[in-house]
CSV table of C-alpha atoms and ligand atoms in Angstrom, one decimal:
chain,number,residue,atom,x,y,z
A,1,MET,CA,-30.4,-8.0,-13.4
A,2,PRO,CA,-26.6,-8.8,-14.3
A,3,HIS,CA,-24.1,-7.9,-11.6
A,4,GLU,CA,-22.6,-5.6,-13.8
A,5,SER,CA,-24.8,-2.9,-13.6
A,6,ARG,CA,-26.1,-3.3,-9.9
A,7,LEU,CA,-24.7,-0.7,-7.6
A,8,SER,CA,-25.7,-2.6,-4.1
A,9,PHE,CA,-24.6,-6.3,-3.0
A,10,SER,CA,-24.6,-7.8,0.1
A,11,THR,CA,-21.7,-8.7,2.4
A,12,ASP,CA,-21.3,-12.4,1.1
A,13,GLU,CA,-21.0,-11.0,-2.5
A,14,ILE,CA,-18.3,-8.7,-1.8
A,15,LEU,CA,-16.5,-11.5,-0.2
A,16,ALA,CA,-17.1,-13.9,-3.2
A,17,ASN,CA,-14.6,-15.8,-5.2
A,18,VAL,CA,-14.3,-16.3,-8.7
A,19,ASP,CA,-14.3,-20.0,-9.8
A,20,THR,CA,-11.2,-21.6,-9.8
A,21,ARG,CA,-9.1,-24.7,-10.7
A,22,GLU,CA,-6.3,-25.3,-8.6
A,23,PRO,CA,-5.4,-23.5,-5.4
A,24,LEU,CA,-2.6,-21.9,-4.8
A,25,ILE,CA,0.4,-23.3,-2.7
A,26,VAL,CA,2.8,-21.9,-1.4
A,27,ASN,CA,5.3,-23.6,0.8
A,28,GLY,CA,2.7,-25.8,2.1
A,29,VAL,CA,-0.1,-23.1,3.2
A,30,LYS,CA,-2.9,-22.9,1.1
A,31,CYS,CA,-3.1,-19.0,-0.1
A,32,HIS,CA,-6.0,-17.5,-1.9
A,33,GLY,CA,-6.9,-16.5,-5.2
A,34,GLY,CA,-6.0,-19.4,-7.7
A,35,PHE,CA,-5.9,-20.6,-11.4
A,36,ASP,CA,-8.9,-20.9,-13.8
A,37,ALA,CA,-9.0,-23.3,-16.9
A,38,ASP,CA,-6.5,-21.9,-18.6
A,39,GLY,CA,-3.8,-21.6,-15.8
A,40,HIS,CA,-4.5,-18.1,-15.3
A,41,TYR,CA,-3.9,-16.6,-11.4
A,42,ARG,CA,-7.4,-15.2,-10.6
A,43,SER,CA,-7.4,-12.5,-7.6
A,44,PRO,CA,-9.2,-13.7,-4.3
A,45,ARG,CA,-12.7,-12.1,-3.9
A,46,THR,CA,-13.2,-10.6,-7.0
A,47,ALA,CA,-16.4,-11.9,-8.3
A,48,PHE,CA,-18.7,-9.2,-7.3
A,49,ARG,CA,-16.2,-6.5,-6.2
A,50,VAL,CA,-14.0,-5.8,-9.5
A,51,PRO,CA,-17.3,-4.9,-11.3
A,52,ALA,CA,-18.9,-3.2,-8.3
A,53,ILE,CA,-15.9,-1.1,-7.9
A,54,LYS,CA,-15.9,-0.4,-11.8
A,55,ALA,CA,-19.9,0.4,-11.5
A,56,TRP,CA,-19.4,2.9,-8.5
A,57,GLN,CA,-17.0,4.8,-10.5
A,58,GLU,CA,-18.7,5.5,-13.7
A,59,GLN,CA,-21.8,6.6,-11.4
A,60,HIS,CA,-19.3,8.7,-9.9
A,61,VAL,CA,-18.3,10.3,-12.9
A,62,ALA,CA,-21.9,10.3,-14.2
A,63,THR,CA,-22.9,12.2,-11.4
A,64,SER,CA,-20.7,14.1,-10.0
A,65,GLY,CA,-19.0,14.9,-13.4
A,66,THR,CA,-15.4,15.3,-11.5
A,67,ALA,CA,-12.8,12.6,-11.9
A,68,LEU,CA,-11.5,10.1,-9.7
A,69,PHE,CA,-9.4,10.8,-6.8
A,70,GLU,CA,-5.7,10.3,-7.2
A,71,ILE,CA,-2.7,10.5,-5.4
A,72,PRO,CA,-0.1,12.7,-8.2
A,73,ALA,CA,2.2,10.2,-9.8
A,74,ASP,CA,4.9,12.8,-9.8
A,75,THR,CA,5.0,12.0,-5.3
A,76,VAL,CA,6.5,8.7,-5.7
A,77,SER,CA,10.2,8.9,-5.8
A,78,PRO,CA,12.5,5.9,-6.7
A,79,GLN,CA,12.8,3.1,-4.4
A,80,VAL,CA,16.0,3.2,-2.7
A,81,PRO,CA,18.3,1.1,-3.2
A,82,SER,CA,17.7,1.5,-6.9
A,83,VAL,CA,17.5,-2.2,-8.8
A,84,ALA,CA,21.0,-1.8,-9.5
A,85,GLN,CA,22.2,-0.9,-5.8
A,86,VAL,CA,20.9,-4.3,-4.8
A,87,LYS,CA,22.7,-6.1,-7.5
A,88,PHE,CA,25.7,-4.1,-6.6
A,89,LEU,CA,25.5,-4.8,-3.0
A,90,MET,CA,24.4,-8.6,-3.6
A,91,ARG,CA,27.8,-9.2,-5.6
A,92,SER,CA,29.7,-7.8,-2.8
A,93,GLY,CA,27.9,-10.0,-0.4
A,94,VAL,CA,26.0,-7.2,0.7
A,95,ARG,CA,22.3,-9.1,1.3
A,96,GLU,CA,20.9,-7.5,4.3
A,97,PRO,CA,19.1,-4.4,3.1
A,98,LEU,CA,17.2,-6.7,0.0
A,99,VAL,CA,16.1,-9.4,3.3
A,100,ARG,CA,15.0,-6.5,5.4
A,101,GLN,CA,13.0,-4.5,2.5
A,102,LEU,CA,11.4,-7.5,1.6
A,103,SER,CA,10.5,-8.6,5.3
A,104,GLU,CA,9.4,-5.1,6.2
A,105,ILE,CA,7.0,-5.3,2.9
A,106,ALA,CA,5.3,-9.0,4.5
A,107,ILE,CA,5.0,-7.0,8.1
A,108,VAL,CA,3.2,-3.9,6.8
A,109,GLU,CA,1.1,-5.9,4.6
A,110,GLY,CA,0.0,-8.0,7.6
A,111,PHE,CA,-1.0,-4.3,9.3
A,112,GLY,CA,-3.8,-4.6,6.6
A,113,ALA,CA,-5.8,-6.7,9.0
A,114,MET,CA,-6.0,-3.3,11.0
A,115,ILE,CA,-8.8,-2.1,8.3
A,116,ARG,CA,-10.9,-4.1,9.3
A,117,GLU,CA,-11.1,-2.1,12.9
A,118,LEU,CA,-11.9,1.3,11.8
A,119,PRO,CA,-14.9,1.8,12.8
A,120,VAL,CA,-17.4,3.7,10.4
A,121,PRO,CA,-20.2,6.1,11.7
A,122,PRO,CA,-23.3,6.2,10.3
A,123,LEU,CA,-23.1,7.6,6.5
A,124,SER,CA,-26.0,9.9,7.2
A,125,SER,CA,-24.8,11.6,10.6
A,126,PHE,CA,-22.0,13.2,8.6
A,127,ILE,CA,-22.8,13.1,4.9
A,128,ARG,CA,-25.8,15.4,3.3
A,129,GLU,CA,-26.7,13.4,0.2
A,130,SER,CA,-27.5,10.4,-0.5
A,131,THR,CA,-24.7,7.6,-0.2
A,132,GLU,CA,-26.9,4.4,-1.8
A,133,GLY,CA,-25.3,2.5,-4.2
A,134,THR,CA,-21.7,3.9,-3.6
A,135,ALA,CA,-18.2,2.2,-2.3
A,136,LEU,CA,-19.0,4.2,0.7
A,137,ALA,CA,-22.6,2.4,1.8
A,138,HIS,CA,-20.2,-1.1,1.3
A,139,LEU,CA,-16.9,0.0,3.5
A,140,ALA,CA,-18.4,-1.5,5.9
A,141,SER,CA,-19.8,-4.7,4.4
A,142,GLY,CA,-17.4,-6.4,2.2
A,143,LEU,CA,-14.8,-3.6,1.3
A,144,PHE,CA,-12.6,-3.3,4.2
A,145,GLU,CA,-13.0,-7.0,5.4
A,146,ALA,CA,-12.0,-7.9,1.6
A,147,HIS,CA,-9.1,-5.8,2.2
A,148,ALA,CA,-8.2,-7.4,5.8
A,149,ARG,CA,-8.5,-11.1,4.0
A,150,ASP,CA,-6.5,-10.3,0.8
A,151,GLU,CA,-2.9,-8.4,3.2
A,152,ALA,CA,-2.8,-10.4,6.1
A,153,GLY,CA,-4.8,-13.6,5.2
A,154,TRP,CA,-7.5,-15.6,6.7
A,155,SER,CA,-8.6,-18.6,8.8
A,156,GLU,CA,-6.3,-21.1,7.5
A,157,GLU,CA,-5.5,-19.2,4.0
A,158,GLY,CA,-2.2,-16.9,3.5
A,159,GLY,CA,-2.2,-13.8,2.3
A,160,HIS,CA,0.0,-11.0,1.3
A,161,ARG,CA,1.9,-11.4,4.4
A,162,GLN,CA,2.8,-15.0,3.8
A,163,MET,CA,3.3,-14.5,0.3
A,164,TRP,CA,6.0,-12.3,0.7
A,165,ASP,CA,7.9,-14.5,3.1
A,166,ALA,CA,7.4,-16.8,0.8
A,167,ALA,CA,8.8,-15.1,-1.9
A,168,ARG,CA,11.9,-13.9,-0.1
A,169,ASP,CA,12.4,-17.0,1.6
A,170,ALA,CA,12.5,-18.8,-2.1
A,171,ALA,CA,14.5,-15.9,-3.8
A,172,LEU,CA,17.0,-15.6,-1.2
A,173,SER,CA,17.2,-19.5,0.1
A,174,ASN,CA,15.9,-18.9,3.5
A,175,PRO,CA,17.8,-16.3,4.8
A,176,ALA,CA,18.4,-15.6,8.4
A,177,ILE,CA,15.7,-13.0,9.5
A,178,SER,CA,16.5,-10.2,12.4
A,179,PRO,CA,14.7,-9.8,15.0
A,180,GLU,CA,14.7,-6.8,15.7
A,181,ILE,CA,13.5,-5.9,12.4
A,182,TYR,CA,9.4,-5.8,13.8
A,183,ALA,CA,10.3,-3.8,17.0
A,184,ASN,CA,12.3,-1.2,14.5
A,185,MET,CA,9.1,-0.8,12.6
A,186,ILE,CA,7.0,-0.5,15.2
A,187,ALA,CA,9.4,2.2,17.1
A,188,ARG,CA,9.5,4.1,13.8
A,189,ARG,CA,5.6,4.4,13.5
A,190,GLY,CA,5.3,6.3,16.4
A,191,ALA,CA,2.8,6.8,19.0
A,192,GLY,CA,-0.2,8.9,19.3
A,193,GLN,CA,-3.1,10.3,17.0
A,194,PRO,CA,-2.1,13.0,14.5
A,195,VAL,CA,-3.6,16.6,14.9
A,196,ALA,CA,-7.3,17.0,14.1
A,197,LEU,CA,-7.2,18.9,11.0
A,198,PHE,CA,-11.4,19.0,11.1
A,199,PRO,CA,-12.1,19.3,14.8
A,200,GLU,CA,-15.5,20.1,14.1
A,201,LEU,CA,-16.3,17.0,12.4
A,202,GLY,CA,-15.4,14.6,14.9
A,203,GLU,CA,-12.6,12.8,15.8
A,204,PRO,CA,-14.1,9.3,14.1
A,205,VAL,CA,-15.3,10.8,10.9
A,206,GLU,CA,-11.6,12.6,10.7
A,207,ARG,CA,-10.2,8.9,11.7
A,208,LEU,CA,-12.2,7.3,8.7
A,209,ILE,CA,-11.1,9.6,6.0
A,210,ARG,CA,-7.7,10.2,7.1
A,211,PHE,CA,-7.3,6.8,7.4
A,212,MET,CA,-8.6,5.6,4.0
A,213,ALA,CA,-6.2,8.7,2.3
A,214,ASN,CA,-2.9,7.1,4.4
A,215,VAL,CA,-4.1,3.6,3.2
A,216,LEU,CA,-4.5,5.2,-0.4
A,217,ALA,CA,-1.0,6.3,-0.4
A,218,ILE,CA,0.5,3.9,1.0
A,219,GLU,CA,-0.9,1.3,-1.6
A,220,VAL,CA,0.1,3.6,-4.4
A,221,PHE,CA,3.7,4.1,-2.9
A,222,ALA,CA,3.9,0.3,-2.3
A,223,ALA,CA,2.8,0.0,-6.2
A,224,SER,CA,6.7,1.2,-7.2
A,225,THR,CA,7.9,-0.9,-4.4
A,226,PHE,CA,6.7,-4.2,-5.7
A,227,ALA,CA,7.6,-3.5,-9.2
A,228,TRP,CA,11.1,-3.0,-7.9
A,229,ALA,CA,11.1,-6.3,-6.2
A,230,GLU,CA,9.5,-8.1,-9.4
A,231,GLU,CA,12.4,-6.8,-11.0
A,232,LEU,CA,15.4,-8.5,-8.6
A,233,LEU,CA,13.2,-11.4,-7.8
A,234,SER,CA,12.9,-12.3,-11.3
A,235,ASP,CA,16.4,-11.9,-11.9
A,236,PRO,CA,18.4,-15.2,-11.5
A,237,GLU,CA,21.5,-13.2,-10.5
A,238,VAL,CA,19.7,-11.9,-7.7
A,239,SER,CA,17.6,-14.7,-7.2
A,240,ASP,CA,17.6,-18.3,-6.4
A,241,ALA,CA,14.0,-18.7,-7.6
A,242,PRO,CA,13.3,-16.6,-10.2
A,243,ASP,CA,10.2,-18.0,-11.4
A,244,ASP,CA,8.5,-18.7,-8.1
A,245,ALA,CA,9.0,-16.1,-6.1
A,246,ALA,CA,8.3,-13.3,-9.3
A,247,ASN,CA,5.2,-15.4,-10.0
A,248,LEU,CA,4.2,-14.9,-6.2
A,249,VAL,CA,5.1,-11.0,-6.5
A,250,ARG,CA,3.1,-10.5,-10.3
A,251,PHE,CA,0.0,-12.4,-8.3
A,252,ILE,CA,0.3,-9.9,-5.4
A,253,ARG,CA,0.3,-6.8,-7.7
A,254,SER,CA,-2.4,-8.1,-9.5
A,255,ASP,CA,-4.2,-8.6,-6.0
A,256,GLU,CA,-3.7,-4.6,-5.0
A,257,SER,CA,-5.7,-3.3,-7.8
A,258,PRO,CA,-8.9,-3.8,-6.0
A,259,HIS,CA,-7.5,-2.2,-3.1
A,260,VAL,CA,-6.4,1.1,-4.9
A,261,GLU,CA,-9.7,1.4,-6.6
A,262,TYR,CA,-12.4,1.0,-3.9
A,263,LEU,CA,-10.6,3.7,-1.6
A,264,ARG,CA,-10.3,6.2,-4.4
A,265,THR,CA,-13.6,5.6,-5.4
A,266,ALA,CA,-15.2,5.9,-1.5
A,267,LEU,CA,-12.6,9.6,-1.2
A,268,SER,CA,-13.8,10.4,-4.4
A,269,GLU,CA,-17.4,10.2,-3.4
A,270,ILE,CA,-16.5,12.0,-0.4
A,271,GLN,CA,-15.3,14.8,-2.1
A,272,ALA,CA,-18.4,14.9,-4.5
A,273,ARG,CA,-20.6,15.5,-1.5
A,274,THR,CA,-21.3,18.3,1.6
A,275,LEU,CA,-20.0,16.8,4.9
A,276,LEU,CA,-22.1,17.6,8.2
A,277,THR,CA,-20.2,18.9,11.7
A,278,LEU,CA,-21.0,17.6,15.0
A,279,ASP,CA,-23.9,20.6,15.2
A,280,GLY,CA,-24.5,20.1,11.5
A,281,LYS,CA,-22.9,22.8,9.5
A,282,PRO,CA,-22.2,22.0,6.2
A,283,VAL,CA,-18.1,21.2,5.3
A,284,SER,CA,-16.9,20.7,1.3
A,285,GLY,CA,-16.0,17.1,1.2
A,286,ARG,CA,-13.6,17.8,-1.4
A,287,LYS,CA,-11.8,20.3,1.2
A,288,VAL,CA,-11.2,17.4,3.9
A,289,VAL,CA,-10.3,14.4,1.4
A,290,ASP,CA,-7.6,16.8,0.1
A,291,ASP,CA,-6.2,18.6,3.0
A,292,LEU,CA,-6.0,15.4,4.9
A,293,ALA,CA,-4.7,13.6,1.5
A,294,GLU,CA,-2.3,15.9,1.5
A,295,ARG,CA,-1.1,15.7,4.7
A,296,GLY,CA,-0.5,11.8,4.5
A,297,ILE,CA,1.1,12.3,1.0
A,298,ARG,CA,3.5,14.5,2.4
A,299,ALA,CA,4.6,12.4,5.4
A,300,MET,CA,5.2,9.5,2.7
A,301,VAL,CA,7.3,12.0,0.5
A,302,ARG,CA,9.6,13.1,3.3
A,303,GLN,CA,10.0,9.2,4.4
A,304,ARG,CA,11.1,7.8,1.2
A,305,LEU,CA,13.2,10.8,0.6
A,306,ASN,CA,14.7,11.6,3.7
A,307,ASP,CA,14.3,8.6,6.1
A,308,ARG,CA,15.0,5.6,4.1
A,309,PRO,CA,18.0,6.4,2.0
A,310,VAL,CA,19.6,7.2,6.3
A,311,MET,CA,18.5,3.5,7.2
A,312,VAL,CA,19.7,2.0,4.3
A,313,ARG,CA,22.9,3.5,4.5
A,314,ASP,CA,23.1,2.8,7.7
A,315,LEU,CA,22.1,-1.0,7.5
A,316,ILE,CA,25.0,-1.3,5.0
A,317,ARG,CA,27.3,0.2,7.4
A,318,LYS,CA,26.4,-2.4,10.1
A,319,THR,CA,26.2,-5.3,7.9
A,320,ALA,CA,28.6,-5.0,4.8
A,321,LYS,CA,31.7,-7.4,5.8
A,322,VAL,CA,34.2,-5.9,3.0
A,323,LYS,CA,37.4,-4.6,3.2
A,324,ASP,CA,37.0,-1.6,1.7
A,325,LEU,CA,33.7,0.2,3.3
A,326,GLU,CA,34.1,3.8,2.3
A,327,GLY,CA,34.7,2.8,-1.5
A,328,LEU,CA,32.0,0.7,-1.3
A,329,MET,CA,29.4,3.4,0.2
A,330,ARG,CA,31.0,5.8,-2.4
A,331,GLU,CA,29.6,3.2,-5.4
A,332,PHE,CA,27.1,2.6,-3.7
A,333,ASP,CA,26.0,6.2,-4.1
A,334,ALA,CA,27.4,6.9,-7.1
A,335,ILE,CA,24.6,4.6,-8.7
A,336,GLY,CA,21.6,5.5,-7.2
A,337,THR,CA,19.1,7.1,-8.9
A,338,PRO,CA,18.7,11.0,-8.8
A,339,TRP,CA,15.3,12.1,-7.8
A,340,THR,CA,14.2,16.1,-7.3
A,341,PRO,CA,10.7,16.3,-5.8
A,342,PRO,CA,7.9,18.5,-7.3
A,343,ALA,CA,8.7,21.6,-6.2
A,344,ARG,CA,6.2,22.0,-3.2
A,345,TYR,CA,8.0,19.2,-1.6
A,346,ALA,CA,11.2,21.2,-2.2
A,347,ASP,CA,11.1,22.4,1.7
A,348,LEU,CA,11.3,17.8,2.0
A,349,ALA,CA,14.7,17.1,-0.7
A,350,PRO,CA,17.9,16.3,1.8
A,351,GLU,CA,19.7,19.2,1.0
A,352,ALA,CA,17.0,21.6,2.1
A,353,SER,CA,16.6,19.4,5.2
A,354,ALA,CA,20.2,19.7,6.2
A,355,ALA,CA,20.3,23.7,5.9
A,356,ALA,CA,16.4,24.0,8.0
A,357,PRO,CA,16.9,24.9,11.6
A,358,ALA,CA,16.5,21.6,13.5
A,359,SER,CA,13.2,23.0,15.2
A,360,TYR,CA,10.4,25.3,13.9
B,401,LIG,FE1,-1.1,-6.3,0.2
B,402,LIG,FE1,-3.5,-3.7,-0.9
């Protein structure tokens, strides 16, 4: 049977590469993916994974009659600092915000390796209906492993972690990297588990669904950040390697598509099914996915709308070496991209937060 119409795949198949002629070599490091006979970049581990995801999606829509799960596009706020703001800062000799953002992207990509550690409880222990021939049934047998390898690299082969560092170093000619970036990110991530929304499902089941919903939200929000990065790194006014650095970002962006697609497929398959509590009672899969995803999306909206702009302005104040810092900040603020969150997140707007009581 041609693999496009199959629904079950071995782990080796999910991890299999398409044939390529030339490897992708970056700074002497062999990275994943490669170039076909026509010179087009081909993403890694997509020979079966991409047609498989398409087949699972078609099956989901045909059998459930419901659309695929989506992170609503209106939740994704514009990147701060904007392209215009970064170009203004670079002209003013303030390079740290761009250096820092690109370094943080690389670190977040490296965190992607954690998805292979995510335990998947036996599906029949918490899902009432069959999961045969679904994305869900392939999470622990290829999909999480492929995702982890794409993000963090695998064996001797570089992945997005290494590709973003290379893009930054090419575009900005090997900038000095502050050693505190990593520690600051770890500190911001906070400690401890979030409060359980569905304790009756048991922690491993809630963690699996929460983790997938949060990673999907990160992937979708990152897509807008990556478009921003490609615009900047392809601009000779900003980038010392407008072709090579921007191409790397383009390759990375094309690799991301299977991540978004398999996660939304698996979450859709849960939405269309009945989950079972630890004592065997039915719970709507749709409600569990929607509530856990909504909490993750809210946290992302808050982070981009409130925390990040504060952090960026703080970084400019700390690193700008200009005579008129207040003038620089005024101009920076004046060319920002205004954004109003959807009404359901109005309480997260900075003005609302400033007016809200300090504690609840
Ligand atoms: Fe990535
Ligand atoms: Fe990704």
